[in-house]
Short mmCIF file of C-alpha atoms in Angstrom, two decimals:
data_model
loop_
_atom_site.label_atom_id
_atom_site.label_comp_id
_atom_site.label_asym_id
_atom_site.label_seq_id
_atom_site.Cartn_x
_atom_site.Cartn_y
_atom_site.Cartn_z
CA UNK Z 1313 -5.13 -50.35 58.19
CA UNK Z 1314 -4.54 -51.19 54.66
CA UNK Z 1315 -3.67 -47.74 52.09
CA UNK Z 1316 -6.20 -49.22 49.76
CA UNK Z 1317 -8.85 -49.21 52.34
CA UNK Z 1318 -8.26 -45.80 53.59
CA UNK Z 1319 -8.16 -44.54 50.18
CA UNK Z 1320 -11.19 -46.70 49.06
CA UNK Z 1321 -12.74 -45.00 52.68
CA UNK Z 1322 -11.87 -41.47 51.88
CA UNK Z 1323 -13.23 -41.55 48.71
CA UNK Z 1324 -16.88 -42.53 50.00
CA UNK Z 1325 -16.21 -39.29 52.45
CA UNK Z 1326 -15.24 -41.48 55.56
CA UNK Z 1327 -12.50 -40.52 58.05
CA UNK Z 1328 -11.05 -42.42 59.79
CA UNK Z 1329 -9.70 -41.58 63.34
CA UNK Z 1330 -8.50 -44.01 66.09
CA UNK Z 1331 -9.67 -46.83 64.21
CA UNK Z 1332 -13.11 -45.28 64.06
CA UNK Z 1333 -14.72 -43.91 60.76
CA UNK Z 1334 -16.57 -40.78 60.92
CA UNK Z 1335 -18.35 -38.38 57.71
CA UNK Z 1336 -17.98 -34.66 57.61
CA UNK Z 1337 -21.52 -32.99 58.33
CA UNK Z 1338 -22.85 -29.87 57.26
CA UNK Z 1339 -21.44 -28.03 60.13
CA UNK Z 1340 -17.73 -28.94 59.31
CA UNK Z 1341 -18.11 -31.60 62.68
CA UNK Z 1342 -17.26 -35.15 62.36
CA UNK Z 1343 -20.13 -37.39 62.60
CA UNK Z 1344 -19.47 -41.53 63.72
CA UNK Z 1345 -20.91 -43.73 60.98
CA UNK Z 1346 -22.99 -45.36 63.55
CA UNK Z 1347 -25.39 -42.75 63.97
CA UNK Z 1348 -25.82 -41.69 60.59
CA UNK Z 1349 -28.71 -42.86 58.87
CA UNK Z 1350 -28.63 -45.59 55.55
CA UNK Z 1351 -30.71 -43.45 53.76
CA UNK Z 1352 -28.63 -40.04 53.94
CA UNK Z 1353 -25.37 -42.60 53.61
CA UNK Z 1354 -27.09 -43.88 50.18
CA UNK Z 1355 -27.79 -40.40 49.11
CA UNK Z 1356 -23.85 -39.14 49.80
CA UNK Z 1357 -22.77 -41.98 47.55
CA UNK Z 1358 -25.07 -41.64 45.02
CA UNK Z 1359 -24.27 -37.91 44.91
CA UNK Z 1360 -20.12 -38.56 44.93
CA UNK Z 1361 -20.99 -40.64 42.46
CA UNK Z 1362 -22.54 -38.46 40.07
CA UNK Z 1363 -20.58 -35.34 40.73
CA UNK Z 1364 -17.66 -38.07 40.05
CA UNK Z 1365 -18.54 -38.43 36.68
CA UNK Z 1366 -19.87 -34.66 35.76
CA UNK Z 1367 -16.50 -32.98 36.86
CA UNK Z 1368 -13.84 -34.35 34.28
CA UNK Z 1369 -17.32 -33.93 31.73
CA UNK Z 1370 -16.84 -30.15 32.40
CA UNK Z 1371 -13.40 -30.00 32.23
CA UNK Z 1372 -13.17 -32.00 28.96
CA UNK Z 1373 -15.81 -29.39 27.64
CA UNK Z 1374 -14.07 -26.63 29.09
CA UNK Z 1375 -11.06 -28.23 27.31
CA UNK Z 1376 -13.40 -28.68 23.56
CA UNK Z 1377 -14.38 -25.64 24.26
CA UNK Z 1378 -10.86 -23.66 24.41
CA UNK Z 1379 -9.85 -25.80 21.30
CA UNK Z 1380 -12.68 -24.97 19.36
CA UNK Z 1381 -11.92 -21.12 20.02
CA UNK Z 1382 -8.78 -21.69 18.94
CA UNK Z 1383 -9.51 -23.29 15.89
CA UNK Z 1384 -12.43 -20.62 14.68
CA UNK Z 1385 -9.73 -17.73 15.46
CA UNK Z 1386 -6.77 -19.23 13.84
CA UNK Z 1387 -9.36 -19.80 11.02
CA UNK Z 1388 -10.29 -15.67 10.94
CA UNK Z 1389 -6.69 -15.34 10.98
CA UNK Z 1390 -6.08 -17.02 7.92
CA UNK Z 1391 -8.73 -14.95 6.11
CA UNK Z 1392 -7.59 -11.87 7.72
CA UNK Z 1393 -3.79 -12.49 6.00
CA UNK Z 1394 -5.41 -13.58 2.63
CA UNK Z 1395 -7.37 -10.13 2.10
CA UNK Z 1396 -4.55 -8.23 3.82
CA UNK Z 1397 -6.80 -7.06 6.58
CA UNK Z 1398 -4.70 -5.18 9.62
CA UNK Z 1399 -6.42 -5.57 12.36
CA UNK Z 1400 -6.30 -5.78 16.39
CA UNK Z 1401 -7.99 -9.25 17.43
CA UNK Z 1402 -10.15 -11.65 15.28
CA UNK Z 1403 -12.03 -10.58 12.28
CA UNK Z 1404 -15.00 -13.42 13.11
CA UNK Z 1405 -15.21 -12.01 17.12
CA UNK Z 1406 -18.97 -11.69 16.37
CA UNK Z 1407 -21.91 -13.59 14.97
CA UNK Z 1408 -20.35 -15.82 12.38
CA UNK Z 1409 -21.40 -19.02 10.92
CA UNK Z 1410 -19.27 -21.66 9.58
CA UNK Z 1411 -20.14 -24.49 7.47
CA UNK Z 1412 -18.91 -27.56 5.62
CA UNK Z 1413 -18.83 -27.79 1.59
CA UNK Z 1414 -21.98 -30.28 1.88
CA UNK Z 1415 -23.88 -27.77 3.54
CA UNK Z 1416 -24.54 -30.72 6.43
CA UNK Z 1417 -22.51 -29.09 9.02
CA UNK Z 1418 -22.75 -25.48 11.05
CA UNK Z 1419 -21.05 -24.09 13.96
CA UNK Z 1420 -22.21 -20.58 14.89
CA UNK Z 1421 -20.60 -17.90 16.91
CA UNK Z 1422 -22.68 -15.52 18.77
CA UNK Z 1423 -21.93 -12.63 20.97
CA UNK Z 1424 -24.62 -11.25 23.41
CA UNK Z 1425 -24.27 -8.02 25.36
CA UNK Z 1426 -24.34 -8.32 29.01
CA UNK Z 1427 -26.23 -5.33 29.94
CA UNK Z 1428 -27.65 -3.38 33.43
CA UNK Z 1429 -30.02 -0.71 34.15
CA UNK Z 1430 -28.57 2.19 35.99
CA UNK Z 1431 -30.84 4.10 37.92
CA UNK Z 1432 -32.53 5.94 34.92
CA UNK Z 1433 -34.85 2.71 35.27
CA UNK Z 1434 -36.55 3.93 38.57
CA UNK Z 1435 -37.22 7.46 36.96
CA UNK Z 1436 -38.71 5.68 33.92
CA UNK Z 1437 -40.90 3.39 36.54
CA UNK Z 1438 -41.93 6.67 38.33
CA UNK Z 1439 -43.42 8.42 35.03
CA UNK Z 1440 -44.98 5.38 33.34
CA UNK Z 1441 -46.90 5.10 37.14
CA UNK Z 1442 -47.83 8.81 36.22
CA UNK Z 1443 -49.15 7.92 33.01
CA UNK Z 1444 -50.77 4.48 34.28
CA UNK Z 1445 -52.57 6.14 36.93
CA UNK Z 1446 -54.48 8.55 34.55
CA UNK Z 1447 -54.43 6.87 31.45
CA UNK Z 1448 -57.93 4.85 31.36
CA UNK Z 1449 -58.17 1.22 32.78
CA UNK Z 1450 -59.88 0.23 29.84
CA UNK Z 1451 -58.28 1.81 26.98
CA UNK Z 1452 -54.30 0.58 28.45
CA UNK Z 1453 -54.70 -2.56 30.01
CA UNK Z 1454 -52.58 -4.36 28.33
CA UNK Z 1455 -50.18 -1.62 28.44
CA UNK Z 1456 -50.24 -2.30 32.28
CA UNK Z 1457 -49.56 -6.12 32.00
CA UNK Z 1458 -46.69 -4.70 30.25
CA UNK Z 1459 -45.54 -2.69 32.58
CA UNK Z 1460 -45.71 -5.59 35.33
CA UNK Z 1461 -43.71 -7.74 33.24
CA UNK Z 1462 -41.38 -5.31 32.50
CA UNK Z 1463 -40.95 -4.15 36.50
CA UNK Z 1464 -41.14 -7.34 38.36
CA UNK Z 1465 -37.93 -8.91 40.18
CA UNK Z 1466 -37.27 -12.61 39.82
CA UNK Z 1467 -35.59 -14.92 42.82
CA UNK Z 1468 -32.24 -12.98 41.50
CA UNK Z 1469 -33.50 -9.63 42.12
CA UNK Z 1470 -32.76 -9.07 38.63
CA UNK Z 1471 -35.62 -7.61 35.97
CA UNK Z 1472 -36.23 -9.42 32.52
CA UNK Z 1473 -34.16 -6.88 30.07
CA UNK Z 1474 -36.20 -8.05 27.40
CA UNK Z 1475 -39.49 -7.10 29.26
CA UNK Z 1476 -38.26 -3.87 29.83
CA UNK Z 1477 -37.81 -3.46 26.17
CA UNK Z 1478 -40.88 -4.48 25.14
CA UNK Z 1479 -42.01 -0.92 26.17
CA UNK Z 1480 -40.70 0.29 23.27
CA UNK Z 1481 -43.15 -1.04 21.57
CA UNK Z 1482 -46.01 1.03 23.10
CA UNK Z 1483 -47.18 4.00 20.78
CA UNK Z 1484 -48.45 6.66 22.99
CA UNK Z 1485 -47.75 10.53 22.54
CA UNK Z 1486 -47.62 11.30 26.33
CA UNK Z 1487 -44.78 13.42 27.07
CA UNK Z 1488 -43.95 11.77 30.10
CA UNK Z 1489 -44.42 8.82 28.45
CA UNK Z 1490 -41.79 9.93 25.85
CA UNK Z 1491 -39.54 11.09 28.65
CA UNK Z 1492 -39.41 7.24 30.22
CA UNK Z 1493 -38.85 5.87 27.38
CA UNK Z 1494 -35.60 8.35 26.70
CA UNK Z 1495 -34.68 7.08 30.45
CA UNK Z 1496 -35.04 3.57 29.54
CA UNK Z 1497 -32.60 4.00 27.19
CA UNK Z 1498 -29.69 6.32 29.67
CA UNK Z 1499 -29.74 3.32 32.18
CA UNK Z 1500 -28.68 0.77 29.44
CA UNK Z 1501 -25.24 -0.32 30.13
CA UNK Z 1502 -23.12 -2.42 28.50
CA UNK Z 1503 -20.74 -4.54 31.42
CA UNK Z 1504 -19.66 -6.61 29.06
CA UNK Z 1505 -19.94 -9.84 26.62
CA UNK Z 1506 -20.31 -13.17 25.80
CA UNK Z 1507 -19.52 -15.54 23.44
CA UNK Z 1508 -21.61 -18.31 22.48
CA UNK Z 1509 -21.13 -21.77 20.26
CA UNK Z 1510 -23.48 -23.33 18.70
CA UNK Z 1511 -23.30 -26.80 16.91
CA UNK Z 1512 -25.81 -28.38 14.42
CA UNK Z 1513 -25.98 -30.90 11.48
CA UNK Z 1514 -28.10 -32.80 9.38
CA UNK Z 1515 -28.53 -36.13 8.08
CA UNK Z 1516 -29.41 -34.78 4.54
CA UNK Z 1517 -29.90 -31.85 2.11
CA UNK Z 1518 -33.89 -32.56 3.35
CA UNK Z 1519 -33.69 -33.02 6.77
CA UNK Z 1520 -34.31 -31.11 9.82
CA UNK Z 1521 -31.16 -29.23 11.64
CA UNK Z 1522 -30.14 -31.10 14.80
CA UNK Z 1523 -28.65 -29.25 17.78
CA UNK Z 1524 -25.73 -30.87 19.24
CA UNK Z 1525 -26.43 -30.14 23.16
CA UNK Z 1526 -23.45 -28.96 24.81
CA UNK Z 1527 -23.82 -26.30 27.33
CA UNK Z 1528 -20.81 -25.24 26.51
CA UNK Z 1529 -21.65 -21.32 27.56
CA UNK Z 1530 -20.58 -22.32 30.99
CA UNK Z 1531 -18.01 -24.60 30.90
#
């Protein structure tokens, strides 16, 4: 059989073996072409095909993305020398916003915390019950939506951080209340950080800011 047709085949995900093709299933088995169905062949291209064009998009990004870094920090650098700053790493290795002359321009920098709750969180669940269960229906019910927000697992099994924070917000001079609220704070930890970029312009000194979309977070 021709290279070009075996190479045109095994890009469409067919194998071919004794002459015969056959397409990888689920299972890791060969299936013959025969008895798989046109739809489910039309899907598998039509995938291929997309996932085709989306991986050299992420690596290009992932590419933009490791230039642009570059750029910003050899920038910092630069203004680090000039005001004789002695210093470990980049000055701008924060939230930092950079702009051209014409004001028409941005790209932002932003670092977000990647936190957890240790178990702290559990003790703080187990004296805000204390103080849910006697505290009046009426006078703390939204204090209890709160607290559902704030305590409920997604698909993850993760809880929404900033839920939980919104309990901070609650003014109440219960001691337990005041003791959950010091627990809270124990089972923040930091795990790490990331680093986000952020792109805009502007037709005009009146216009609206445009976001350029890239998610560029993940790339």
């Amino acid at each position: 059989m021709d290279v070009t047709i075996l190479e045109e085949k095994a890009a469409a995900g067919i194998t071919v073996v004794n002459g015969r093709d056959y397409m990888t299933n689920a299972e890791g088995g060969l299936t013959p072409m025969e008895l798989i169905k046109a739809e489910d062949f039309m899907e598998d291209q039509m995938v291929r095909k997309i996932i085709g064009f989306a991986k050299p998009l992420s690596a290009e990004l992932a590419r933009f993305k490791k230039h642009t870094r570059a750029d910003i920090a050899e920038f910092d650098r630069l203004l680090e020398a000039k005001y004789g700053l002695v210093k470990k790493g980049r000055a701008g290795a924060g939230n930092q916003k950079y702009r051209t002359i014409d004001g028409l321009m941005t790209v932002e920098t932003r670092v977000n915390k990647l936190i957890e709750f240790g178990p702290q969180l559990q003790v703080a669940k187990g004296l805000i019950d204390e103080c849910l269960n006697e505290w009046t229906e009426d006078g703390r019910a939204e204090v209890r939506s709160l607290v559902t927000r704030a305590f409920k697992v997604d698909k993850a099994g993760q809880i929404s951080k900033d839920a939980v924070f919104e309990l901070f917000k609650v003014e109440s001079t219960d001691s337990r209340w005041l003791k959950a609220m010091e627990a809270i704070e124990g089972a923040v930890r930091v795990i790490g950080s990331k680093e986000y970029l952020h792109f805009s312009f502007r037709e005009s000194h009146d216009a609206d800011w445009i976001r350029i979309s890239l998610n560029i977070a993940d790339a």
